[in-house]
Coordinates of C-alpha atoms in Angstrom, one line a residue:
X12 CA -24.1 -130.8 -172.6
X13 CA -20.5 -129.7 -173.1
X14 CA -18.5 -127.2 -171.2
X15 CA -18.5 -124.8 -174.2
X16 CA -22.3 -125.2 -174.5
X17 CA -22.9 -124.9 -170.8
X18 CA -21.2 -121.5 -170.7
X19 CA -22.9 -119.9 -173.8
X20 CA -24.5 -116.6 -173.0
X21 CA -22.9 -116.3 -169.6
X22 CA -20.3 -113.7 -170.3
X23 CA -22.4 -111.0 -168.6
X24 CA -23.3 -110.0 -165.1
X25 CA -25.9 -112.7 -165.2
X26 CA -23.2 -115.4 -164.6
X27 CA -24.2 -117.3 -161.5
X28 CA -21.1 -119.4 -161.0
X29 CA -17.4 -119.0 -161.8
X30 CA -17.5 -122.1 -164.0
X31 CA -20.6 -120.9 -165.9
X32 CA -18.8 -118.0 -167.4
X33 CA -18.5 -118.2 -171.2
X34 CA -14.7 -117.8 -171.4
X35 CA -14.6 -117.9 -175.2
X36 CA -17.1 -115.0 -175.3
X37 CA -15.0 -113.1 -172.8
X38 CA -11.8 -113.5 -174.9
X39 CA -13.7 -112.4 -178.1
X40 CA -15.1 -109.3 -176.5
X41 CA -11.8 -108.2 -175.0
X42 CA -9.8 -108.9 -178.2
X43 CA -12.3 -106.9 -180.2
X44 CA -11.9 -103.9 -177.9
X45 CA -8.1 -104.3 -177.9
X46 CA -8.0 -104.3 -181.7
X47 CA -10.1 -101.1 -181.7
X48 CA -7.7 -99.5 -179.3
X49 CA -4.7 -100.4 -181.5
X50 CA -6.5 -98.8 -184.5
X51 CA -7.3 -95.7 -182.6
X52 CA -3.7 -95.5 -181.3
X53 CA -2.2 -95.8 -184.8
X54 CA -4.5 -93.0 -186.0
X55 CA -3.6 -90.8 -183.1
X56 CA -7.2 -90.5 -181.9
X57 CA -6.4 -90.4 -178.2
X58 CA -9.9 -89.4 -177.2
X59 CA -11.2 -92.6 -178.8
X60 CA -8.4 -94.6 -177.1
X61 CA -9.6 -93.3 -173.7
X62 CA -13.2 -94.1 -174.5
X63 CA -12.4 -97.7 -175.5
X64 CA -10.2 -98.2 -172.5
X65 CA -13.2 -97.1 -170.3
X66 CA -15.4 -99.7 -172.0
X67 CA -12.9 -102.5 -171.5
X68 CA -12.2 -101.7 -167.9
X69 CA -15.9 -101.5 -167.1
X70 CA -16.8 -104.7 -169.0
X71 CA -17.7 -108.0 -167.3
X72 CA -15.4 -109.8 -169.7
X73 CA -12.4 -107.7 -168.9
X74 CA -13.0 -108.1 -165.1
X75 CA -13.5 -111.9 -165.4
X76 CA -10.2 -112.3 -167.4
X77 CA -8.3 -110.1 -164.9
X78 CA -9.5 -112.2 -162.0
X79 CA -8.7 -115.4 -163.9
X80 CA -5.2 -114.2 -164.5
X81 CA -4.4 -113.4 -160.9
X82 CA -6.0 -116.6 -159.5
X83 CA -4.2 -118.9 -161.9
X84 CA -0.6 -117.6 -162.0
X85 CA 2.3 -118.7 -159.8
X86 CA 1.6 -116.1 -157.1
X87 CA -2.1 -116.9 -156.6
X88 CA -1.4 -118.4 -153.1
X89 CA 0.7 -115.4 -152.0
X90 CA -1.5 -112.9 -150.1
X91 CA -0.9 -109.2 -149.7
X92 CA -1.1 -107.2 -146.4
X93 CA -4.8 -108.2 -145.9
X94 CA -3.9 -112.0 -146.0
X95 CA -6.7 -112.7 -148.5
X96 CA -6.5 -115.1 -151.5
X97 CA -9.3 -116.0 -153.9
X98 CA -9.0 -119.8 -153.8
X99 CA -12.7 -120.9 -154.3
X100 CA -14.9 -120.4 -157.4
X101 CA -17.4 -118.5 -155.2
X102 CA -14.8 -116.0 -154.1
X103 CA -13.5 -115.5 -157.6
X104 CA -17.0 -114.7 -159.0
X105 CA -17.5 -112.3 -156.1
X106 CA -14.2 -110.7 -156.9
X107 CA -15.3 -110.1 -160.5
X108 CA -18.4 -108.3 -159.4
X109 CA -16.4 -106.2 -156.8
X110 CA -14.0 -104.7 -159.4
X111 CA -15.3 -101.2 -159.6
X112 CA -13.6 -97.8 -160.1
X113 CA -16.0 -95.9 -157.7
X114 CA -14.7 -96.1 -154.2
X115 CA -11.6 -98.1 -155.1
X116 CA -8.5 -97.3 -153.0
X117 CA -5.3 -99.4 -153.3
X118 CA -3.8 -100.9 -150.1
X119 CA -0.1 -100.7 -149.2
X120 CA 2.2 -103.3 -150.6
X121 CA 3.8 -106.1 -148.6
X122 CA 7.5 -105.7 -149.0
X123 CA 9.8 -108.7 -149.2
X124 CA 13.4 -109.2 -150.4
X125 CA 14.8 -111.9 -152.7
X126 CA 18.4 -112.4 -153.7
X127 CA 19.6 -111.1 -157.0
X128 CA 21.4 -113.3 -159.6
X129 CA 24.8 -112.6 -158.0
X130 CA 23.6 -113.9 -154.6
X131 CA 25.1 -110.9 -152.8
X132 CA 22.5 -108.1 -153.1
X133 CA 18.8 -108.3 -152.4
X134 CA 16.0 -107.2 -154.7
X135 CA 12.9 -105.6 -153.2
X136 CA 9.5 -106.9 -154.2
X137 CA 6.2 -105.3 -153.5
X138 CA 3.3 -107.8 -153.2
X139 CA -0.1 -106.1 -153.8
X140 CA -3.4 -107.4 -152.3
X141 CA -5.5 -109.6 -154.6
X142 CA -8.0 -106.9 -155.4
X143 CA -5.1 -104.5 -156.4
X144 CA -3.6 -107.3 -158.6
X145 CA -6.9 -107.8 -160.3
X146 CA -7.4 -104.1 -160.9
X147 CA -3.8 -103.8 -162.4
X148 CA -4.5 -106.9 -164.6
X149 CA -7.8 -105.2 -165.8
X150 CA -6.2 -101.9 -166.6
X151 CA -3.3 -103.7 -168.2
X152 CA -5.7 -105.3 -170.7
X153 CA -6.6 -101.8 -171.8
X154 CA -3.0 -100.3 -171.7
X155 CA -1.0 -103.1 -173.4
X156 CA -2.5 -102.6 -176.9
X157 CA -1.3 -98.9 -176.6
X158 CA 2.1 -100.0 -175.3
X159 CA 2.6 -102.5 -178.1
X160 CA 1.6 -99.9 -180.8
X161 CA 4.0 -97.3 -179.5
X162 CA 6.9 -99.5 -178.4
X163 CA 10.5 -99.3 -179.6
X164 CA 11.1 -101.7 -182.5
X165 CA 14.0 -103.4 -180.8
X166 CA 12.6 -103.6 -177.3
X167 CA 12.2 -107.3 -176.3
X168 CA 11.7 -107.5 -172.5
X169 CA 8.3 -108.0 -170.8
X170 CA 6.4 -107.9 -174.1
X171 CA 3.9 -110.3 -175.6
X172 CA 5.4 -112.9 -178.0
X173 CA 9.0 -111.5 -177.5
X174 CA 11.9 -113.2 -175.7
X175 CA 15.5 -113.0 -174.9
X176 CA 16.2 -115.2 -177.9
X177 CA 14.9 -112.4 -180.1
X178 CA 17.2 -109.8 -178.4
X179 CA 20.2 -112.1 -178.8
X180 CA 19.4 -112.7 -182.5
X181 CA 19.2 -109.0 -183.1
X182 CA 22.6 -108.6 -181.5
X183 CA 23.9 -111.1 -184.0
X184 CA 22.3 -109.2 -186.9
X185 CA 23.8 -105.8 -186.0
X186 CA 27.3 -107.2 -185.0
X187 CA 27.9 -110.1 -187.4
X188 CA 28.9 -108.3 -190.6
X189 CA 32.5 -107.5 -191.6
X190 CA 31.6 -103.8 -191.6
X191 CA 29.5 -103.9 -188.4
X192 CA 30.1 -101.6 -185.5
X193 CA 33.1 -102.7 -183.4
X194 CA 32.3 -100.7 -180.3
X195 CA 29.4 -101.4 -177.8
X196 CA 28.0 -99.3 -175.0
X197 CA 26.8 -101.7 -172.3
X198 CA 24.2 -99.8 -170.4
X199 CA 22.5 -100.6 -167.1
X200 CA 20.0 -98.3 -165.4
X201 CA 20.5 -97.8 -161.7
X202 CA 17.5 -99.2 -159.7
X203 CA 15.2 -98.6 -162.7
X204 CA 11.9 -99.8 -161.1
X205 CA 12.6 -97.9 -157.9
X206 CA 13.5 -94.5 -159.3
X207 CA 11.1 -93.8 -162.2
X208 CA 9.6 -90.3 -161.8
X209 CA 5.9 -90.5 -160.7
X210 CA 5.3 -87.1 -162.3
X211 CA 6.5 -88.3 -165.7
X212 CA 4.4 -91.5 -165.5
X213 CA 1.2 -89.7 -164.5
X214 CA 1.8 -87.1 -167.3
X215 CA 2.7 -89.6 -170.1
X216 CA 1.1 -93.0 -169.5
X217 CA -2.3 -93.1 -171.4
X218 CA -4.4 -94.7 -168.6
X219 CA -6.7 -93.6 -165.8
X220 CA -4.6 -91.0 -164.0
X221 CA -6.4 -91.3 -160.7
X222 CA -6.0 -95.1 -160.6
X223 CA -2.4 -94.9 -161.7
X224 CA -1.6 -92.2 -159.0
X225 CA -3.1 -94.4 -156.4
X226 CA -0.9 -97.4 -157.3
X227 CA 2.2 -95.2 -157.4
X228 CA 1.7 -93.4 -154.1
X229 CA 0.3 -96.4 -152.1
X230 CA 3.5 -97.0 -150.1
X231 CA 4.5 -100.3 -148.6
X232 CA 4.7 -102.2 -145.2
X233 CA 7.9 -103.7 -144.0
X234 CA 8.2 -105.2 -140.5
X235 CA 4.8 -103.6 -139.8
X236 CA 6.2 -100.1 -140.5
X237 CA 4.6 -98.0 -143.3
X238 CA 6.9 -96.4 -145.9
X239 CA 5.8 -93.8 -148.4
X240 CA 6.8 -94.1 -152.1
X241 CA 7.8 -90.9 -153.8
X242 CA 9.3 -92.5 -156.9
X243 CA 9.3 -95.8 -158.8
X244 CA 6.9 -98.5 -159.7
X245 CA 7.0 -101.6 -157.5
X246 CA 8.7 -104.8 -158.7
X247 CA 6.0 -107.4 -158.2
X248 CA 3.1 -105.4 -159.6
X249 CA 1.5 -106.9 -162.7
X250 CA 1.4 -103.6 -164.5
X251 CA 4.9 -102.5 -163.5
X252 CA 6.9 -104.1 -166.4
X253 CA 4.7 -102.3 -168.9
X254 CA 5.0 -99.0 -167.1
X255 CA 8.8 -99.4 -167.1
X256 CA 8.9 -100.3 -170.8
X257 CA 6.7 -97.3 -171.8
X258 CA 9.1 -95.1 -169.7
X259 CA 12.1 -96.2 -171.8
X260 CA 10.2 -96.3 -175.2
X261 CA 11.3 -93.4 -177.4
X262 CA 15.1 -93.9 -176.9
X263 CA 15.4 -95.8 -180.1
X264 CA 13.4 -93.3 -182.1
X265 CA 15.7 -90.5 -180.7
X266 CA 18.8 -92.3 -181.9
X267 CA 17.3 -93.1 -185.3
X268 CA 16.3 -89.5 -185.8
X269 CA 19.9 -88.4 -185.2
X270 CA 21.9 -91.1 -186.9
X271 CA 19.8 -92.6 -189.7
X272 CA 19.3 -91.0 -193.1
X273 CA 16.9 -93.3 -194.9
X274 CA 18.7 -96.7 -195.0
X275 CA 22.1 -95.2 -194.2
X276 CA 23.6 -95.3 -190.7
X277 CA 27.2 -94.1 -191.1
X278 CA 27.8 -94.0 -187.3
X279 CA 26.4 -97.6 -187.1
X280 CA 24.4 -96.7 -184.0
X281 CA 21.9 -99.4 -183.2
X282 CA 20.2 -100.3 -179.9
X283 CA 19.0 -103.6 -178.6
X284 CA 17.0 -103.4 -175.3
X285 CA 15.6 -106.0 -173.0
X286 CA 13.7 -104.3 -170.2
X287 CA 16.2 -102.0 -168.5
X288 CA 19.3 -103.6 -169.9
X289 CA 20.4 -102.5 -173.3
X290 CA 23.4 -102.2 -175.6
X291 CA 24.1 -99.5 -178.2
X292 CA 26.6 -100.1 -181.0
X293 CA 28.8 -97.4 -182.6
X294 CA 31.4 -97.1 -185.4
X295 CA 33.9 -95.4 -183.1
X296 CA 34.5 -95.1 -179.4
X297 CA 34.2 -91.3 -179.6
X298 CA 30.7 -91.5 -181.1
X299 CA 29.5 -93.5 -178.0
X300 CA 31.4 -91.4 -175.4
X301 CA 30.9 -87.9 -176.8
X302 CA 27.5 -88.2 -178.5
X303 CA 25.4 -91.3 -177.6
X304 CA 26.0 -91.5 -173.9
X305 CA 25.1 -87.9 -173.2
X306 CA 21.9 -88.3 -175.2
X307 CA 21.0 -91.4 -173.3
X308 CA 21.7 -89.7 -169.9
X309 CA 19.6 -86.7 -170.9
X310 CA 16.7 -89.0 -172.0
X311 CA 16.9 -90.8 -168.6
X312 CA 17.2 -87.7 -166.4
X313 CA 13.9 -86.5 -167.8
X314 CA 12.3 -89.7 -166.4
X315 CA 14.1 -89.6 -163.1
X316 CA 16.7 -92.2 -164.0
X317 CA 20.5 -92.5 -164.1
X318 CA 23.0 -95.0 -165.6
X319 CA 24.8 -97.2 -163.2
X320 CA 28.5 -96.1 -163.2
X321 CA 29.6 -99.6 -162.1
X322 CA 27.8 -101.6 -164.8
X323 CA 27.9 -99.1 -167.7
X324 CA 31.0 -99.5 -169.9
X325 CA 32.3 -99.2 -173.5
X326 CA 33.7 -102.5 -174.9
X327 CA 35.3 -103.5 -178.2
X328 CA 33.7 -106.5 -179.9
X329 CA 37.0 -108.3 -180.0
X330 CA 37.0 -108.3 -176.1
X331 CA 33.4 -109.4 -176.0
X332 CA 30.6 -108.6 -173.6
X333 CA 27.9 -110.4 -171.6
X334 CA 24.3 -109.7 -172.3
X335 CA 21.3 -111.7 -171.0
X336 CA 23.4 -114.6 -169.9
X337 CA 25.3 -114.8 -173.2
X338 CA 28.8 -113.9 -174.2
X339 CA 29.0 -112.0 -177.6
X340 CA 32.4 -111.8 -179.1
X341 CA 34.2 -111.7 -182.4
X342 CA 37.1 -114.1 -183.0
X343 CA 38.8 -112.5 -186.0
X344 CA 36.0 -112.0 -188.5
X345 CA 33.6 -114.5 -186.9
X346 CA 31.0 -113.5 -184.4
X347 CA 30.2 -116.2 -181.8
X348 CA 27.5 -116.1 -179.2
X349 CA 28.0 -118.6 -176.3
X350 CA 26.6 -119.1 -172.8
X351 CA 28.5 -116.7 -170.5
X352 CA 31.0 -118.3 -168.1
X353 CA 29.4 -116.7 -165.1
X354 CA 26.0 -118.0 -166.2
X355 CA 27.4 -121.6 -166.6
X356 CA 29.1 -121.5 -163.2
X357 CA 25.9 -120.1 -161.5
X358 CA 23.9 -122.9 -163.0
X359 CA 26.3 -125.6 -162.0
X360 CA 26.5 -124.2 -158.5
X361 CA 22.7 -124.2 -158.2
X362 CA 22.5 -127.8 -159.5
X363 CA 25.2 -129.0 -157.0
X364 CA 23.4 -127.4 -154.1
X365 CA 20.2 -129.2 -155.1
X366 CA 22.0 -132.6 -155.3
X367 CA 23.8 -132.0 -152.1
X368 CA 20.6 -131.2 -150.3
X369 CA 18.9 -134.4 -151.8
X370 CA 21.1 -136.9 -150.0
X371 CA 18.0 -138.9 -148.8
X372 CA 15.8 -138.6 -151.9
X373 CA 15.0 -141.6 -153.9
X374 CA 16.6 -142.1 -157.3
X375 CA 13.5 -141.3 -159.3
X376 CA 12.6 -138.3 -157.1
X377 CA 16.1 -136.7 -157.8
X378 CA 15.7 -137.2 -161.5
X379 CA 12.3 -135.5 -161.5
X380 CA 13.7 -132.7 -159.5
X381 CA 16.7 -132.1 -161.9
X382 CA 15.0 -132.6 -165.3
X383 CA 13.0 -129.4 -165.4
X384 CA 16.2 -127.4 -164.4
X385 CA 18.4 -129.1 -167.0
X386 CA 15.8 -128.9 -169.8
X387 CA 15.0 -125.2 -169.1
X388 CA 18.7 -124.2 -169.1
X389 CA 19.4 -126.1 -172.2
X390 CA 16.3 -124.7 -174.1
X391 CA 17.3 -121.2 -173.1
X392 CA 20.8 -121.6 -174.7
X393 CA 20.0 -123.9 -177.6
X394 CA 19.9 -121.1 -180.1
X395 CA 23.5 -120.1 -179.8
X396 CA 27.0 -121.8 -180.0
X397 CA 26.4 -124.2 -177.0
X398 CA 27.3 -127.7 -178.1
X399 CA 30.7 -127.9 -176.4
X400 CA 29.4 -126.2 -173.3
X401 CA 26.5 -128.6 -173.1
X402 CA 29.0 -131.5 -173.2
X403 CA 31.0 -129.9 -170.5
X404 CA 27.9 -129.3 -168.3
X405 CA 26.8 -132.9 -168.9
X406 CA 30.1 -134.2 -167.7
X407 CA 30.0 -131.9 -164.6
X408 CA 26.5 -133.2 -163.9
X409 CA 27.6 -136.8 -164.2
X410 CA 30.5 -136.2 -161.8
X411 CA 28.1 -134.6 -159.3
X412 CA 25.7 -137.5 -159.5
X413 CA 28.5 -140.1 -159.2
X414 CA 29.7 -138.5 -156.0
X415 CA 26.1 -138.4 -154.7
X416 CA 25.6 -142.2 -155.5
X417 CA 29.0 -143.2 -154.0
X418 CA 28.3 -141.3 -150.7
X419 CA 25.0 -143.1 -150.4
X420 CA 26.7 -146.5 -150.4
X421 CA 30.2 -146.1 -149.0
X422 CA 30.6 -149.9 -148.5
X423 CA 29.6 -150.9 -152.0
X424 CA 31.9 -151.3 -155.0
X425 CA 31.9 -148.9 -157.9
X426 CA 30.5 -151.6 -160.1
X427 CA 27.5 -152.2 -157.8
X428 CA 26.8 -148.5 -157.7
X429 CA 27.0 -148.2 -161.4
X430 CA 24.5 -151.1 -161.9
X431 CA 22.1 -149.6 -159.4
X432 CA 22.0 -146.0 -160.6
X433 CA 23.2 -145.9 -164.2
X434 CA 21.9 -147.5 -167.4
X435 CA 23.0 -148.0 -171.0
X436 CA 20.6 -146.6 -173.6
X437 CA 21.5 -147.3 -177.2
X438 CA 25.1 -146.0 -177.7
X439 CA 24.9 -144.0 -174.5
X440 CA 26.4 -145.5 -171.4
X441 CA 26.5 -144.2 -167.8
X442 CA 23.0 -142.7 -168.1
X443 CA 21.5 -141.8 -164.8
X444 CA 18.2 -143.5 -164.7
X445 CA 15.9 -146.0 -163.1
X446 CA 12.9 -148.2 -163.9
X447 CA 9.6 -147.0 -162.5
X448 CA 6.0 -148.3 -162.6
X449 CA 3.8 -146.6 -165.2
X450 CA 0.7 -146.7 -163.0
X451 CA 0.3 -147.7 -159.3
X452 CA -0.1 -151.4 -159.1
X453 CA 0.7 -152.2 -162.8
X454 CA 3.5 -154.5 -163.8
X455 CA 4.5 -152.3 -166.7
X456 CA 7.8 -150.6 -166.3
X457 CA 9.1 -147.4 -168.0
X458 CA 12.7 -146.1 -168.0
X459 CA 13.0 -142.7 -166.2
X460 CA 16.2 -141.0 -167.4
X461 CA 18.0 -137.8 -166.5
X462 CA 17.6 -135.3 -169.3
X463 CA 20.5 -135.5 -171.8
X464 CA 21.7 -131.9 -172.0
X465 CA 24.5 -132.9 -174.3
X466 CA 22.0 -134.2 -176.8
X467 CA 20.0 -131.0 -177.0
X468 CA 19.9 -130.0 -180.7
X469 CA 21.2 -126.5 -181.6
X470 CA 18.7 -124.6 -183.7
X471 CA 18.9 -121.0 -185.0
X472 CA 16.1 -118.9 -183.5
X473 CA 13.6 -117.3 -186.0
X474 CA 13.5 -113.7 -184.8
X475 CA 10.1 -111.9 -184.5
X476 CA 9.5 -109.2 -187.0
X477 CA 10.3 -105.8 -185.4
X478 CA 6.9 -104.2 -186.1
X479 CA 4.8 -107.2 -185.3
X480 CA 1.9 -106.3 -183.0
X481 CA 0.0 -109.2 -181.3
X482 CA -3.1 -107.0 -180.7
X483 CA -3.4 -105.9 -184.4
X484 CA -5.7 -108.2 -186.4
X485 CA -3.5 -107.9 -189.5
X486 CA -0.7 -109.8 -187.6
X487 CA -3.0 -112.6 -186.3
X488 CA -2.0 -115.3 -188.9
X489 CA 1.7 -114.4 -188.4
X490 CA 1.5 -115.0 -184.7
X491 CA -0.6 -118.2 -185.1
X492 CA 2.1 -119.6 -187.4
X493 CA 4.9 -118.8 -184.9
X494 CA 3.0 -120.2 -182.0
X495 CA 2.1 -123.3 -184.0
X496 CA 5.8 -124.0 -184.9
X497 CA 6.9 -123.5 -181.3
X498 CA 4.2 -126.0 -180.1
X499 CA 5.2 -128.6 -182.7
X500 CA 8.9 -128.1 -181.7
X501 CA 8.0 -128.7 -178.0
X502 CA 6.1 -131.9 -179.0
X503 CA 8.8 -133.2 -181.3
X504 CA 9.0 -137.0 -181.2
X505 CA 5.5 -137.3 -179.7
X506 CA 3.5 -137.8 -182.9
X507 CA 0.2 -138.8 -181.2
X508 CA 0.1 -135.5 -179.2
X509 CA 0.9 -133.5 -182.4
X510 CA -2.0 -135.3 -184.2
X511 CA -4.3 -134.8 -181.2
X512 CA -3.4 -131.0 -181.1
X513 CA -4.0 -130.6 -184.9
X514 CA -7.3 -132.6 -184.8
X515 CA -8.8 -130.2 -182.4
X516 CA -7.8 -127.1 -184.5
X517 CA -4.9 -126.3 -182.2
X518 CA -7.4 -124.7 -179.8
X519 CA -8.8 -125.5 -176.3
X520 CA -12.4 -126.6 -176.6
X521 CA -13.4 -124.8 -173.4
X522 CA -12.1 -121.2 -174.0
X523 CA -11.4 -121.5 -177.8
X524 CA -7.9 -120.0 -177.3
X525 CA -4.8 -121.5 -178.9
X526 CA -2.9 -124.1 -177.0
X527 CA 0.7 -123.1 -177.2
X528 CA 4.0 -124.0 -175.6
X529 CA 3.8 -121.1 -173.2
X530 CA 0.1 -121.7 -172.2
X531 CA 0.8 -125.3 -171.3
X532 CA -1.7 -128.2 -171.7
X533 CA -3.2 -131.3 -170.0
X534 CA -4.9 -134.3 -171.3
X535 CA -8.6 -134.7 -170.5
X536 CA -10.6 -138.0 -170.8
X537 CA -14.0 -137.3 -172.4
X538 CA -15.2 -140.6 -170.8
X539 CA -13.5 -140.9 -167.4
X540 CA -11.3 -143.9 -166.8
X541 CA -13.3 -144.9 -163.8
X542 CA -16.3 -145.2 -166.1
X543 CA -14.4 -147.4 -168.7
X544 CA -12.7 -144.6 -170.7
X545 CA -9.5 -145.6 -172.5
X546 CA -6.2 -143.8 -173.2
X547 CA -7.0 -143.7 -176.9
X548 CA -6.9 -140.6 -179.2
X549 CA -10.7 -140.8 -179.6
X550 CA -11.2 -140.4 -175.9
X551 CA -8.6 -137.7 -175.3
X552 CA -8.6 -133.9 -175.7
X553 CA -6.0 -131.3 -174.9
X554 CA -7.0 -128.5 -172.6
X555 CA -5.3 -125.5 -171.0
X556 CA -4.4 -126.4 -167.3
X557 CA -7.0 -124.0 -165.9
X558 CA -9.7 -125.2 -168.4
X559 CA -8.8 -128.8 -167.4
X560 CA -9.4 -127.9 -163.8
X561 CA -12.8 -126.4 -164.7
X562 CA -13.9 -129.3 -166.8
X563 CA -13.0 -131.7 -164.0
X564 CA -14.9 -129.6 -161.5
X565 CA -18.0 -129.6 -163.7
X566 CA -17.6 -133.3 -164.6
X567 CA -19.0 -132.6 -168.1
X568 CA -17.9 -134.1 -171.4
X569 CA -15.9 -131.8 -173.7
X570 CA -16.6 -131.8 -177.4
X571 CA -13.7 -131.7 -179.8
X572 CA -13.8 -128.8 -182.3
X573 CA -13.7 -129.4 -186.0
X574 CA -10.3 -130.8 -187.3
X575 CA -7.8 -128.4 -188.7
X576 CA -6.2 -128.8 -192.1
X577 CA -2.7 -128.5 -190.4
X578 CA -0.2 -125.7 -189.8

């Protein structure tokens, strides 16, 4: 009996074990309700929206997916003020059955502070209890389809299937032309999360008002002292980014109504927003100073918000500006987008601190520690003009590692240090790497190398369509194609994994949801290696990390779905 078969029919309150839940059935039920919410929203039938949201938030499927989300994300081991985490399957199923509206009262948040990007100021985070996180995840399932259907077209932060790369590509589109706007209003909202008006949120967010009021007014504990909250939505809450986005939605429509006449936009006013950071372009400085900025300020005041005087400025495109870690600037008639200098320096500073603190680490341990950092930074910047900067960063990394190696062996010659820590691979020399055993006790060796950031290919990002809605069924094939291409790109050079992924219809056999670059994956042996199973394609299947954990816990074989015909 497979995992999929074992869970059939268990997506109701009759589920007797966490691993007996039919996750594929849960996803189908929730997606069906979300699609109906999208349709009702587009038709303006808000009574129908409210009724469908009630069905979703009271369904077993919605509750199960909400608990699954909060027990499988990065913060699953971080408790709230009650010190409780749901670490066992029994506690998770019990949590699903305990998610009820009647009698629910949120508990105060646990306040902690983390450093901001500049390293000087601290950012407050409010950590809810597990039950409150699950309730927020549940109501977010019902709110997000509405948020996506009513969102600004050029809002890219904290939204499904959108990224900073989409925002940067939109900047290129509105600023690249010879007749594009030369002036840019760089806007930053002061303490956006902390100052949003509670009255505005309760009056305008289409969700359960009593539940929302409870989350907003719950207060927080810091050093065992209770503090009331009169404004804002806590950073750290699952639903907070969506509430913030919905607060700022409508600004683009306001600007379009004033400055667009059909396809004509003589004042060249365009907005690109990522969360609470946004830029607005303009044909002249006067348009931005005398018309646009007062409109933006009035829009924000109604929501209890203000622009930050220190971070809000008007810039000419020839001088350039920094946005989302990139520098956007025109050199003559050519627009170039590069990694911002401050961003590069911050990255190198972080990397040097890690290397300095790793004086006693083994060679291979340091490589495994640095590779995710290097690969992540390179992938973030690989869609812009980064080749020269990648080479400069690669050289700076080499210098840092050479100093690390020489300090470890002060009495050895440079040649000895080079032979111990560096390798030649093809035409590349001085590659930081080492030979490691493939498996414990095996004589086979593999070469573990530091990620080659200078060799990262530069590829233009394919921007998402502005009106694409991941909860609308008519866009389903479009998003499947985008996710598929991203997955193939992440597996480039690993032909066996690509074939394995395609052979199982690109889906996880346990939950029937797509395996994507963002979801992650792990290989599962249908016949366990201790029972004679081999590392061959016929014995391997790709699962989501959480589904892999469930399949291992049940110790059941997983049947592959029917092969796909390709992308």
